[in-house]
Coordinates of C-alpha atoms and ligand atoms in Angstrom, one line a residue:
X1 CA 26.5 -31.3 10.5
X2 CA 24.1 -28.1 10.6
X3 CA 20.7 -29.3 9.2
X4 CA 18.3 -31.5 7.9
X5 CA 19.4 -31.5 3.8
X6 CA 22.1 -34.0 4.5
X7 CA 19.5 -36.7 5.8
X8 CA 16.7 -36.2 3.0
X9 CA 16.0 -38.5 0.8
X10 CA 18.0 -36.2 -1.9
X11 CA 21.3 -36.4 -0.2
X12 CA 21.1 -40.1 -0.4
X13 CA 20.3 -40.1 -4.0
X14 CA 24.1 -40.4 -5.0
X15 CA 27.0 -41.6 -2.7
X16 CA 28.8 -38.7 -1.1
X17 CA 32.3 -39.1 -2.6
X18 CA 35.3 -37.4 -0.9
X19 CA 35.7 -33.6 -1.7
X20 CA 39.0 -31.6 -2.2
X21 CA 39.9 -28.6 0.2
X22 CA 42.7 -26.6 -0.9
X23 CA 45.0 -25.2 2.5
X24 CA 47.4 -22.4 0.6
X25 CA 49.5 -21.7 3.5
X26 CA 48.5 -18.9 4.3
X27 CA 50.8 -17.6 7.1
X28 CA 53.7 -17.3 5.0
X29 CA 56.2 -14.8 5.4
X30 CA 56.6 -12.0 3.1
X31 CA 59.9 -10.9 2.4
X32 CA 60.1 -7.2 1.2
X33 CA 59.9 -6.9 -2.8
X34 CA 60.5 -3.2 -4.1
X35 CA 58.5 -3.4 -7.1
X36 CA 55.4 -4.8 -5.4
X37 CA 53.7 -1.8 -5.1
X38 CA 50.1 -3.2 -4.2
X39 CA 49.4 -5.6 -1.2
X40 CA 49.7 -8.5 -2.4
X41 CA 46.8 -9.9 -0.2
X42 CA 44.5 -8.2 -2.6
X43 CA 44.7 -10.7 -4.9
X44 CA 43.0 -8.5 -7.6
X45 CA 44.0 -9.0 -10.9
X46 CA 44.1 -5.7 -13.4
X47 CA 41.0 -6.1 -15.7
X48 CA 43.0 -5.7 -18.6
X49 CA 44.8 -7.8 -20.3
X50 CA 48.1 -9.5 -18.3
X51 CA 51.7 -9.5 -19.8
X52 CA 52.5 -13.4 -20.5
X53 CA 55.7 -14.3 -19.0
X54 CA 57.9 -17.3 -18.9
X55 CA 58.2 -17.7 -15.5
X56 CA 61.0 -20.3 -13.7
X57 CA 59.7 -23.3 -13.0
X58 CA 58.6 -21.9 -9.1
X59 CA 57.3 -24.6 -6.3
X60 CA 53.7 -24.2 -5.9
X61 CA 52.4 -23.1 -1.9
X62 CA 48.9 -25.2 -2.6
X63 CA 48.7 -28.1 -0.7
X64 CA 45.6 -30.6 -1.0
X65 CA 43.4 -32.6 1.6
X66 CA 40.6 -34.8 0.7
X67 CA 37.7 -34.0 3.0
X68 CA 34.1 -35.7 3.6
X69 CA 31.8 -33.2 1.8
X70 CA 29.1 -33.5 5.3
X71 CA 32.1 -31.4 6.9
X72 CA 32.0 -27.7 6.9
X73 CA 34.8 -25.4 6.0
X74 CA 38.3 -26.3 7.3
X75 CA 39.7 -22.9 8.9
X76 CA 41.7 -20.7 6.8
X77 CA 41.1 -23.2 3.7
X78 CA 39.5 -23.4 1.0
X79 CA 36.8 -25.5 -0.6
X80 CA 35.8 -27.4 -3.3
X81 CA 32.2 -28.2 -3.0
X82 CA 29.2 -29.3 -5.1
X83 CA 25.6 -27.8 -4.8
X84 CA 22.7 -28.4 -3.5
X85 CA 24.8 -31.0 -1.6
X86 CA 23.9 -34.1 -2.7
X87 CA 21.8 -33.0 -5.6
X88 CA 19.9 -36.0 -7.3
X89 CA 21.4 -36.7 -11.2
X90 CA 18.8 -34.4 -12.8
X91 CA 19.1 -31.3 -10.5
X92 CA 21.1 -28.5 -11.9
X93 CA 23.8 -28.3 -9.9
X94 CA 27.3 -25.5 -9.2
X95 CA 30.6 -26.0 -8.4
X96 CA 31.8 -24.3 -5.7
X97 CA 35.6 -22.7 -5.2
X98 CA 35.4 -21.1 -1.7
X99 CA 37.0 -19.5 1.1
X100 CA 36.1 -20.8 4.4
X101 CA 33.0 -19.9 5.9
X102 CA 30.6 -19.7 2.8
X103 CA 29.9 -23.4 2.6
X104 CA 28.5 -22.7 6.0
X105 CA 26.5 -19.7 4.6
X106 CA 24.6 -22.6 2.2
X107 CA 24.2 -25.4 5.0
X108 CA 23.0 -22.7 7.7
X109 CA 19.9 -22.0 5.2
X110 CA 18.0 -25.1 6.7
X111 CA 15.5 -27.6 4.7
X112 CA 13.9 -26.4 2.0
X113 CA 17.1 -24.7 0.5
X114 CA 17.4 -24.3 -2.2
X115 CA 14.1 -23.9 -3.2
X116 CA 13.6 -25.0 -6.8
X117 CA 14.3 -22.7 -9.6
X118 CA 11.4 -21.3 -11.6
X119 CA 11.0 -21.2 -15.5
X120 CA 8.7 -19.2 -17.8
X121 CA 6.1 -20.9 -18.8
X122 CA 6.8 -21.5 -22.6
X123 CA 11.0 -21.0 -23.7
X124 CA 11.3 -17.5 -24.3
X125 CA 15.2 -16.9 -25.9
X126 CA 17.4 -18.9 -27.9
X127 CA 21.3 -18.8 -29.2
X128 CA 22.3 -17.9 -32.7
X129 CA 25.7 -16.1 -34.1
X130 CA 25.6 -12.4 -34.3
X131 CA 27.8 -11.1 -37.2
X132 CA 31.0 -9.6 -35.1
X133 CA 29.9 -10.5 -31.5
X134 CA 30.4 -14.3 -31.7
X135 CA 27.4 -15.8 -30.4
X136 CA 24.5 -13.8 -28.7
X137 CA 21.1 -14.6 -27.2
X138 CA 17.9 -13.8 -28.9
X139 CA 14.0 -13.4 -27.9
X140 CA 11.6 -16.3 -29.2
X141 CA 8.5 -14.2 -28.1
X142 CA 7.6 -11.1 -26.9
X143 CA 8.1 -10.3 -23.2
X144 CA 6.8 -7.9 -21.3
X145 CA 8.9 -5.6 -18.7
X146 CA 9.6 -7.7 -15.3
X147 CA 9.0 -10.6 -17.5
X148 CA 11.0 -13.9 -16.4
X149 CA 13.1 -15.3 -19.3
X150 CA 15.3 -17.8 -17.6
X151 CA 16.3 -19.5 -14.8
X152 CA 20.0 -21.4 -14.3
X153 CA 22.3 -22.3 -11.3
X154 CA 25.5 -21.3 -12.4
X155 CA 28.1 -24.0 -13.6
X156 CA 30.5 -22.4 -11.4
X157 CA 31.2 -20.3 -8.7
X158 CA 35.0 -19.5 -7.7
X159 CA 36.7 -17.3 -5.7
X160 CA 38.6 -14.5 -7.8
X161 CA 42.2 -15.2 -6.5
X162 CA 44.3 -18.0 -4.2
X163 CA 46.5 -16.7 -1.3
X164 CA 49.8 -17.1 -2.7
X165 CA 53.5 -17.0 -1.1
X166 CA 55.8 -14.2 -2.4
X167 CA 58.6 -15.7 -4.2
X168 CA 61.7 -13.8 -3.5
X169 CA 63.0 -11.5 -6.4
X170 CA 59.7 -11.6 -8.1
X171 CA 59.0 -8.5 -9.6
X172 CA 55.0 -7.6 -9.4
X173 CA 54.5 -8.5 -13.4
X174 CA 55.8 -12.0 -12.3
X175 CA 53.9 -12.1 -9.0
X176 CA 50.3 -11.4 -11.1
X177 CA 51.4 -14.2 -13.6
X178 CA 52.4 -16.5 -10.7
X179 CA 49.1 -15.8 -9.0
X180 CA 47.2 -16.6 -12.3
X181 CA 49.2 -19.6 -12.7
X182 CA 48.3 -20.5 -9.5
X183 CA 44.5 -19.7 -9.2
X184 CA 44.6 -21.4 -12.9
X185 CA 45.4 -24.4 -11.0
X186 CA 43.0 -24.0 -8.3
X187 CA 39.8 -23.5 -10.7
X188 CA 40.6 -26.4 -12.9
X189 CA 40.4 -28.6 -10.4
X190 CA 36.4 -26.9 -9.6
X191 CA 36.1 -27.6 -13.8
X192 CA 36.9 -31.3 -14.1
X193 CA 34.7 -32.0 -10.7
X194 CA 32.1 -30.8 -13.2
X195 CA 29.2 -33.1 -14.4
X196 CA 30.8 -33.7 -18.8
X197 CA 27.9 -31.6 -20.2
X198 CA 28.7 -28.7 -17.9
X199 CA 32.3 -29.3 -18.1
X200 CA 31.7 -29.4 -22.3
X201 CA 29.3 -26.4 -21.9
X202 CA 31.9 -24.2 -19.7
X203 CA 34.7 -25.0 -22.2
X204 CA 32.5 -24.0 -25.0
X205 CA 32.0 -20.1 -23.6
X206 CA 33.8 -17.2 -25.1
X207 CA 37.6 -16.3 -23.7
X208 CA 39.1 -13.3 -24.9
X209 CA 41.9 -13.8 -22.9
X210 CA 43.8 -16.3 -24.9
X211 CA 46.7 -13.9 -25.9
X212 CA 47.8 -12.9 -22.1
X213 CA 48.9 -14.7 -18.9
X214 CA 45.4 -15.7 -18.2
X215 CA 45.3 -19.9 -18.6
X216 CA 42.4 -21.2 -20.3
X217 CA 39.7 -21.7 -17.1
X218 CA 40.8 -18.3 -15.7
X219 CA 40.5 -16.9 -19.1
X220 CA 36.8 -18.1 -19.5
X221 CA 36.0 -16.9 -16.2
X222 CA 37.5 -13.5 -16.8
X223 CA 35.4 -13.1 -20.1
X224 CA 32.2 -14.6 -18.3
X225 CA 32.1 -14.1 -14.7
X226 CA 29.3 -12.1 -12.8
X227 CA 30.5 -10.7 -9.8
X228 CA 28.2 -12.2 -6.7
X229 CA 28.2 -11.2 -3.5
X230 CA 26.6 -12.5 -0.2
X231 CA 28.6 -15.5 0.1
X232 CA 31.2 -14.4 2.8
X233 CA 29.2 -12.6 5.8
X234 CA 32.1 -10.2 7.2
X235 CA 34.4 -10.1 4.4
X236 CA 35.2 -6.7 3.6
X237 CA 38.3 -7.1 1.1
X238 CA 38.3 -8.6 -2.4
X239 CA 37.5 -11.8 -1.3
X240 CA 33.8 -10.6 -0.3
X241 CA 32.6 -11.4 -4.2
X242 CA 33.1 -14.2 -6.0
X243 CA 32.5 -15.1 -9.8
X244 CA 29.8 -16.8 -11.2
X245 CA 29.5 -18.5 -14.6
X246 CA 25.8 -19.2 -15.5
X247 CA 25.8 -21.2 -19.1
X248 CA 23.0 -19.3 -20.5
X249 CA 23.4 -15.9 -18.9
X250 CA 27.4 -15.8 -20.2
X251 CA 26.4 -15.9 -24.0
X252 CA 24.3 -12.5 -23.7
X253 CA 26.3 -9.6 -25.4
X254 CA 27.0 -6.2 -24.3
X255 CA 24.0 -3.4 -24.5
X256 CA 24.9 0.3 -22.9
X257 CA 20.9 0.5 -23.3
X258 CA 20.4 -3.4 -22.0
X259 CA 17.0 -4.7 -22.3
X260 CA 17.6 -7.3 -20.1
X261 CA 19.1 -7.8 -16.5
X262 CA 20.3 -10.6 -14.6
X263 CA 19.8 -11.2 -10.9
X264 CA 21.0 -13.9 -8.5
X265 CA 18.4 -15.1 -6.2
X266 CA 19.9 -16.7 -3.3
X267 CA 16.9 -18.8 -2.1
X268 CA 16.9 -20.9 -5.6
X269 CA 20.7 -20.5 -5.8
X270 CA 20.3 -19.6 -9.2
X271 CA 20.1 -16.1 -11.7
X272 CA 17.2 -15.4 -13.2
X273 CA 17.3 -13.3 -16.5
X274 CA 14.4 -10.6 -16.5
X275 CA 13.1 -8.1 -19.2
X276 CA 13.8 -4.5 -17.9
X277 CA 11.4 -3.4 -20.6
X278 CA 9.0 -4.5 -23.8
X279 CA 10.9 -6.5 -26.1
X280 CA 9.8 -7.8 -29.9
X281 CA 10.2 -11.3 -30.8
X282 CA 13.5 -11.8 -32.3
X283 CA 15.4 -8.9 -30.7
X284 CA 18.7 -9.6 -29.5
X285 CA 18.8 -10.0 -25.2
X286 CA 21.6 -7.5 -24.1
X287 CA 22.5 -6.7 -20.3
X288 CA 25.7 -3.9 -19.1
X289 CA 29.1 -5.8 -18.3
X290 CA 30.0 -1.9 -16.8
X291 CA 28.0 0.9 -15.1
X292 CA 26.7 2.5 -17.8
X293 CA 25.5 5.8 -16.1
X294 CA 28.7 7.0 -17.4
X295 CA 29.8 8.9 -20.7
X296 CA 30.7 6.7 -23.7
X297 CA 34.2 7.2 -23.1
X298 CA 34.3 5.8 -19.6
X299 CA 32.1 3.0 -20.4
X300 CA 34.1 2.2 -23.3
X301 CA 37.6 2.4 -21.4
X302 CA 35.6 -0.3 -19.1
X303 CA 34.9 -2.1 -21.6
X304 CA 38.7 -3.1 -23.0
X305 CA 39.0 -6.0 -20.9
X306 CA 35.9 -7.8 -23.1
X307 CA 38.2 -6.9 -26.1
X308 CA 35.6 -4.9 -28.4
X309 CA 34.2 -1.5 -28.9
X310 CA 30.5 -0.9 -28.2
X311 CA 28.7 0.0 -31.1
X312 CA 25.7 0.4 -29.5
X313 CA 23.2 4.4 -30.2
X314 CA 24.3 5.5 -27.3
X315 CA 28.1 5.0 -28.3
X316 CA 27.8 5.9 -31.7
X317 CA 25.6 9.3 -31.0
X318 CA 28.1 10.0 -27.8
X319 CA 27.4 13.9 -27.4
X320 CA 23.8 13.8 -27.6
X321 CA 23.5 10.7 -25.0
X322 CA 26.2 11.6 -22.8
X323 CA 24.6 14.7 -21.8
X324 CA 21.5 12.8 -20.6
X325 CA 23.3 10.3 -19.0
X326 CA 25.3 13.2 -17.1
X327 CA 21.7 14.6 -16.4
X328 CA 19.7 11.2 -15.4
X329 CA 23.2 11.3 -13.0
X330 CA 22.6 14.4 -11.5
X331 CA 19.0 14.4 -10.2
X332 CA 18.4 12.7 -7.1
X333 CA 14.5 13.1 -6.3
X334 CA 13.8 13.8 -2.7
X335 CA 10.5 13.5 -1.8
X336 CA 10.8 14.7 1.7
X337 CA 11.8 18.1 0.5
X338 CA 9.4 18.6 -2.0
X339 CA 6.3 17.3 0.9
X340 CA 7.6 20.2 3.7
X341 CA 8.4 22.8 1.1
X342 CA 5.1 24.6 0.0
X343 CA 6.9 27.1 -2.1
X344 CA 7.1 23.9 -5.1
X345 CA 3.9 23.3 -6.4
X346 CA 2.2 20.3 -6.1
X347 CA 3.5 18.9 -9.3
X348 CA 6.8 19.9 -9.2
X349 CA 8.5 17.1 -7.9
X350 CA 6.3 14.4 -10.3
X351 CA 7.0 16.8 -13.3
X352 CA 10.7 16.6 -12.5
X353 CA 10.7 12.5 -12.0
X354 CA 8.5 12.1 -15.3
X355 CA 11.3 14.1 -16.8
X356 CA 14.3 11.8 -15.6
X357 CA 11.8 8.5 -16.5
X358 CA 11.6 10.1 -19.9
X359 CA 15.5 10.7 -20.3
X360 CA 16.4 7.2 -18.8
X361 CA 13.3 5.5 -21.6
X362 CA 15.8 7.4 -24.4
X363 CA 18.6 6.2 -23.0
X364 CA 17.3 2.8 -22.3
X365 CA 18.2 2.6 -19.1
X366 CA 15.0 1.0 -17.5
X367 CA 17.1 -1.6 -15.8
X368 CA 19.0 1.0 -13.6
X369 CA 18.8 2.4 -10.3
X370 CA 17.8 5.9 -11.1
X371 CA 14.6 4.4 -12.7
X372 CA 13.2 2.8 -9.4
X373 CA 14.0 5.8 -7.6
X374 CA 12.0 7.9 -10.2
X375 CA 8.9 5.4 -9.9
X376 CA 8.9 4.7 -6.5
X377 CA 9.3 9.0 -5.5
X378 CA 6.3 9.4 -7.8
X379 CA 4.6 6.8 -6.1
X380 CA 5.4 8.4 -3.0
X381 CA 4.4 11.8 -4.2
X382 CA 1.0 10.7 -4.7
X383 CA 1.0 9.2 -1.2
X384 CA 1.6 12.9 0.0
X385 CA -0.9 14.1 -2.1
X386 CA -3.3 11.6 -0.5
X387 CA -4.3 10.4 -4.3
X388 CA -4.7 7.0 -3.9
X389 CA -6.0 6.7 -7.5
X390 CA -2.9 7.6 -8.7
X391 CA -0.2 6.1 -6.0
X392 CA -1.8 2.6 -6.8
X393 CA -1.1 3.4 -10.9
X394 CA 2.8 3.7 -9.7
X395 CA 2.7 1.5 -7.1
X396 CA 2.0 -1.1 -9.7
X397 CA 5.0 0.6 -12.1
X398 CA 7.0 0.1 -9.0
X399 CA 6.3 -3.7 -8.5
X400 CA 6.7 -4.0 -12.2
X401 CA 10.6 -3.7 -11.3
X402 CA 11.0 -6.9 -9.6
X403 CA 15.3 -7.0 -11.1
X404 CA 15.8 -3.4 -8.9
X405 CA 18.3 -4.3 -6.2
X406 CA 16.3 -2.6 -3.2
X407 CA 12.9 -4.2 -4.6
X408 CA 12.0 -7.1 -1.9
X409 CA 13.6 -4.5 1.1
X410 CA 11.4 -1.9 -0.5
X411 CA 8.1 -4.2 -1.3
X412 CA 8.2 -5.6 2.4
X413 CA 9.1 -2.6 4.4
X414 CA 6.5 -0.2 3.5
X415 CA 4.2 -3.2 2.3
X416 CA 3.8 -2.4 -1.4
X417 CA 1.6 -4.9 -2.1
X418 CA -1.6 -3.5 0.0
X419 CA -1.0 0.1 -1.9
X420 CA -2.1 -1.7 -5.4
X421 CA -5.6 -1.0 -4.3
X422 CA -6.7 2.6 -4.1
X423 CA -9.8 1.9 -1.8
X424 CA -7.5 0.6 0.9
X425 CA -7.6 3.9 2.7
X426 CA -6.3 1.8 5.9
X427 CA -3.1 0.8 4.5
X428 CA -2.2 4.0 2.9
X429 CA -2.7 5.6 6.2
X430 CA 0.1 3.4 7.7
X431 CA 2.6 4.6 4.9
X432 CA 4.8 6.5 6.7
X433 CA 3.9 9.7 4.0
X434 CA 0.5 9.8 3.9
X435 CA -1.1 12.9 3.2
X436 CA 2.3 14.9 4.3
X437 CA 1.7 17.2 1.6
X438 CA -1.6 18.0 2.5
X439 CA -1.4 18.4 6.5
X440 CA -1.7 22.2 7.8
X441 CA 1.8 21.7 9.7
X442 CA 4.2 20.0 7.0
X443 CA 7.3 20.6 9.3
X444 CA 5.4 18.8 12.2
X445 CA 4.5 16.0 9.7
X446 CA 7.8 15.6 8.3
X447 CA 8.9 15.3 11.8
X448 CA 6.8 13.0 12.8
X449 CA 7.1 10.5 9.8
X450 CA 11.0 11.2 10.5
X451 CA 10.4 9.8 13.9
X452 CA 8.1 6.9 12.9
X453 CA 11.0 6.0 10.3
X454 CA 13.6 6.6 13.0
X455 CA 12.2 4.1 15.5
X456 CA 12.8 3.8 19.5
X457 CA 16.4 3.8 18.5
X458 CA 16.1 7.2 16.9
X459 CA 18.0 5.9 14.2
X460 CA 17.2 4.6 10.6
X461 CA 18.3 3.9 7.7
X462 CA 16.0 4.4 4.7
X463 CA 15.4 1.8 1.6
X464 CA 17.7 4.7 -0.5
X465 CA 20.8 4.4 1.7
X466 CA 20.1 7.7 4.0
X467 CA 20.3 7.3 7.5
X468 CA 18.3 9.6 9.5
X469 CA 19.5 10.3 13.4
X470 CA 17.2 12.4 15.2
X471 CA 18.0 15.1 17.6
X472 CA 15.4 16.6 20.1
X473 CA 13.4 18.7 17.2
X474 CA 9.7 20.2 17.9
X475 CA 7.1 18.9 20.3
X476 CA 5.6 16.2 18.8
Ligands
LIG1 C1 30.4 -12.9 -22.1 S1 30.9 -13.2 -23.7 C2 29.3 -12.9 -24.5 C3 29.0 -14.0 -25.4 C4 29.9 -14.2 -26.6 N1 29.5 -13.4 -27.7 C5 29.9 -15.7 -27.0 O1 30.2 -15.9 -28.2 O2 29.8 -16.5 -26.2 C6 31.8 -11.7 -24.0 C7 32.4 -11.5 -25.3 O3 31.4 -11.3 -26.3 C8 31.8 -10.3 -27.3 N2 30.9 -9.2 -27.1 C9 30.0 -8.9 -26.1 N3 29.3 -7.8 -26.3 C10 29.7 -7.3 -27.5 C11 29.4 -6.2 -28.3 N4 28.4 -5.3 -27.8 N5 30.0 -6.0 -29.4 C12 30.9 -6.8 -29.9 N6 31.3 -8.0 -29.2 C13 30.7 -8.2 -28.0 C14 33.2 -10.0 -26.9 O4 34.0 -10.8 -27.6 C15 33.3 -10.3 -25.4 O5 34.6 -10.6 -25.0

C-alpha cells in the first residue's frame, strides 16, 4: 500500500469489497494466419464501422481473479478498479478498465488526490433535442472565453482493446469481431460495477454503432469516448490512451468551428468543459471529435465513424474556408527569426500573427493550437520590443487560454503571471527575450538567450516542441 488515501477517513466511509482483475493470457502462442495482415497486438479497431459476423461459438482466453482493491496492479493483468478509491456515497466517482501499472499512476499521487473538482459558480448549460443531431448541449448564460462550464469525473475509463489469443483459421474480419466480442465482455463487467444512476446514465448515451459487430457497451464507448492519455507512463503502443466517457461532456455535438473544448485535468481526475470564445445565452456548446485544421473533405471522411455529415459554415462554404484553413496551416510564427533579422520591420512579425488570429476568428478556431502560438509570439514580440505596455495586453490574451495544451508548461516556465503587470521591469528582464529586438548585437543576443534556454546541458527543448543543441557559436 503506497500512501496515505487508503487510511483517511474517506476510505473507511464504505467497506472495501473485493475487485475483479482480468489476466488474458497473455503469452499465448500465435500460430501464423495469412490474412492477418496487421499485428494483432495492436489491438486497434478500424474507426469505421465493423462487418458483423456469426462467429463459432470460440472459448474465451479471459480468465478472472477477485483481488482486494488496497492491492496494486497484478503484473501483466488487468484491472477493474473504482476511483478515488474508497470514495464516500456522494463523491463522483469512475470506473476504471486498466492495464497494469496505471492504478499505480493514481495511488503514487499521495494525499490530497484527487483534489476536488471545481464548478462554475451558477449552472451554465443544459440538454435539449437538436432537430437531426439527437440530443445536444446548450448555453443557459453567457460565458466568456476561458470561462469554466462544467466539471465531471468520467463514468468510465477503459482500455481500448483486451490481449486476445489468435484462434487458428481465423481470418482477420473474424479476429476484429472476436476481439470486440471479447473486449465487449471485458467493459461490461467495468458497466455493471457502476453506481445504478451512472450505469442508467451510461446506457442512455448515443451509440451509432448498433448495426456492426460493435456490442452495445463497446458501441457507446466507440460513439462517446475521449481519447486520454497519461495513464500508462512508458507505453508507447495503442495501449498508451485509453477512453473516457464523461456523462455530460458525451452529449455535446460536433462543431468544425467548436466554441467549446474539453480538457482532462489529472489533479481533480475529472474534464472540465471550457468556452474557447464569447458565447450568447442559448447557443448550442459544440467541441471537434477530429482535427479540424484540415479541408472539409478530410474532416468529413473522419467524421464517418460518428455516422453523420457535418453541416456546419465551414462545411457547407468548403472552398472559401478550406483555403484558410490550409493557410492558418501553413504559418508557423517564429519569433526568433524575426528578433535577429533587422531586414523585417518591427511590425512584421505582429502584422503577420494578427493576420493568422484574424483567419482562425473566421474560422472559429480559437480552441486550437495555432491560436496560442499566434498570442503567445505576439506576446513575445512585444517582449523584444521592450513594450511592456503592450506584452502585458497579450500576456493577459495568452492566460485567457487556460484549455491550450502547453498552457500550465508555458505559464510556469517563463512565469506568465508576473508579465500581467507592465511596470514590473524586473520580471520582464528575466524573460529570456527581453529587449532582443532592440540590442545593438541581435546575433549575440539571440545567442545568448539560446544559451540561457539551452542550460548547462546545452540542450533544451522549447514550450513549442523545438529542441535547441548548441554548438560552440560566438564569444559570449
Ligand atoms: C457523442 S454523441 C453526441 C450526443 C448525441 N447527439 C446524443 O444524442 O447523445 C455523437 C453522435 O451525435 C450525433 N452528432 C454529433 N454531432 C453531430 C452533427 N454535427 N450533426 C449531426 N449529428 C451529430 C451523431 O449521431 C453522433 O454519432
Amino acid at each position: 500500500m503506497k500512501r496515505g488515501f487508503l487510511n483517511s477517513s474517506k476510505a473507511k466511509v464504505r467497506p472495501l469489497g473485493p475487485e475483479l482483475v482480468s489476466a488474458p493470457i497473455l503469452a499465448v502462442e500465435k500460430p501464423a494466419i495469412s490474412s492477418l495482415e496487421e499485428p494483432f497486438q495492436s489491438m486497434k479497431f478500424p474507426i469505421g464501422k465493423v462487418e458483423k459476423l456469426d462467429l463459432p461459438e470460440s472459448s474465451s482466453s479471459l480468465k478472472f481473479v477477485e483481488r482486494d482493491p488496497r492491492s496494486g496492479s497484478m503484473p501483466g493483468a488487468m484491472t477493474y478498479t473504482t476511483f478515488p478509491f474508497g470514495a464516500a456515497d456522494n463523491e463522483p466517482v469512475t470506473e476504471c478498465f486498466f492495464f497494469s501499472g496505471s492504478k499505480e499512476v493514481l495511488m503514487n499521487k499521495g494525499p490530497g488526490f484527487p483534489k476536488p473538482l471545481v464548478h462554475p459558480a451558477t449552472p451554465a448549460f443544459t440538454m435539449k433535442a437538436v432537430p437531426g443531431k439527437g440530443m445536444g448541449l446548450f448555453s443557459t448564460r453567457a460565458l466568456k472565453m476561458g470561462e469554466l462550464i462544467l466539471s465531471e469525473r468520467p463514468l468510465l475509463i477503459t482500455a481500448r482493446g483486451v490481449p486476445t489469443g489468435l484462434i487458428p483459421g481465423y481470418t482477420r474480419e473474424m479476429f476484429l469481431q472476436h476481439s470486440l466480442a471479447e473486449l465487449e465482455k471485458c467493459v461490461a463487467i467495468a458497466v455493471n460495477r457502476m453506481r445504478p444512476e451512472n450505469k442508467a446514465a451510461f446506457m442512455a448515451l448515443a451509440n451509432c454503432h448498433t448495426e456492426d459487430g460493435s456490442g452495445p457497451v463497446v458501441g457507446i464507448i466507440r460513439t462517446n469516448g475521449l481519447g486520454i492519455e497519461g495513464l500508462r507512463p512508458g507505453a508507447t503502443d495503442e495501449t498508451r490512451r485509453y477512453s473516457a466517457i464523461p456523462k455530460d461532456i458525451s452529449r455535446l455535438n460536433h462543431s468544425c468551428s467548436p466554441n467549446t473544448t474539453p480538457r482532462f485535468d489529472l489533479d481533480s481526475f475529472g474534464y472540465q468543459l471550457r468556452a474557447v470564445r464569447s458565447i450568447t445565452a442559448g447557443e448550442e456548446l459544440t467541441f471537434q471529435y477530429v482535427d479540424v485544421g484540415c479541408s472539409a473533405a478530410e474532416r468529413n471522411e473522419a467524421l464517418k465513424p460518428y455516422a453523420f455529415v457535418c453541416a456546419c459554415p465551414a462545411c457547407t462554404d468548403a472552398p472559401a474556408s478550406d483555403a484558410r484553413r490550409a493557410a492558418i496551416k501553413a504559418y508557423n510564427p517564429s519569433v526568433l527569426l524575426w528578433a535577429i533579422d533587422r531586414k523585417l520591420s518591427d511590425d512584421s512579425l505582429i502584422n503577420e500573427c494578427l493576420e493568422q488570429l484574424a483567419r482562425l476568428t473566421t474560422e472559429g478556431l480559437e480552441h486550437h493550437g495555432a491560436y496560442f502560438d499566434a498570442t503567445k509570439a505576439i506576446m513575445e514580440a512585444y517582449i523584444c520590443l521592450g513594450d511592456t505596455q503592450n506584452a502585458s495586453k497579450w500576456t493577459a490574451k495568452v492566460h485567457k487560454q487556460v484549455w491550450a495544451h502547453r498552457y500550465e508548461k508555458e505559464i510556469s516556465e517563463f512565469r506568465l503571471s508576473e508579465l500581467l503587470d507592465p511596470a514590473n521591469t524586473a520580471a520582464y528582464e528575466k524573460h529570456p527575450f527581453w529587449r532582443m529586438r532592440v540590442d545593438p548585437n541581435p546575433t549575440t543576443a539571440m545567442y545568448q538567450t539560446l544559451a540561457a534556454l539551452a542550460g548547462p546541458n546545452n540542450i533544451k527543448t522549447l514550450p513549442g516542441g523545438q529542441t535547441f543543441m548548441m554548438f560552440p557559436g560566438p564569444p559570449l
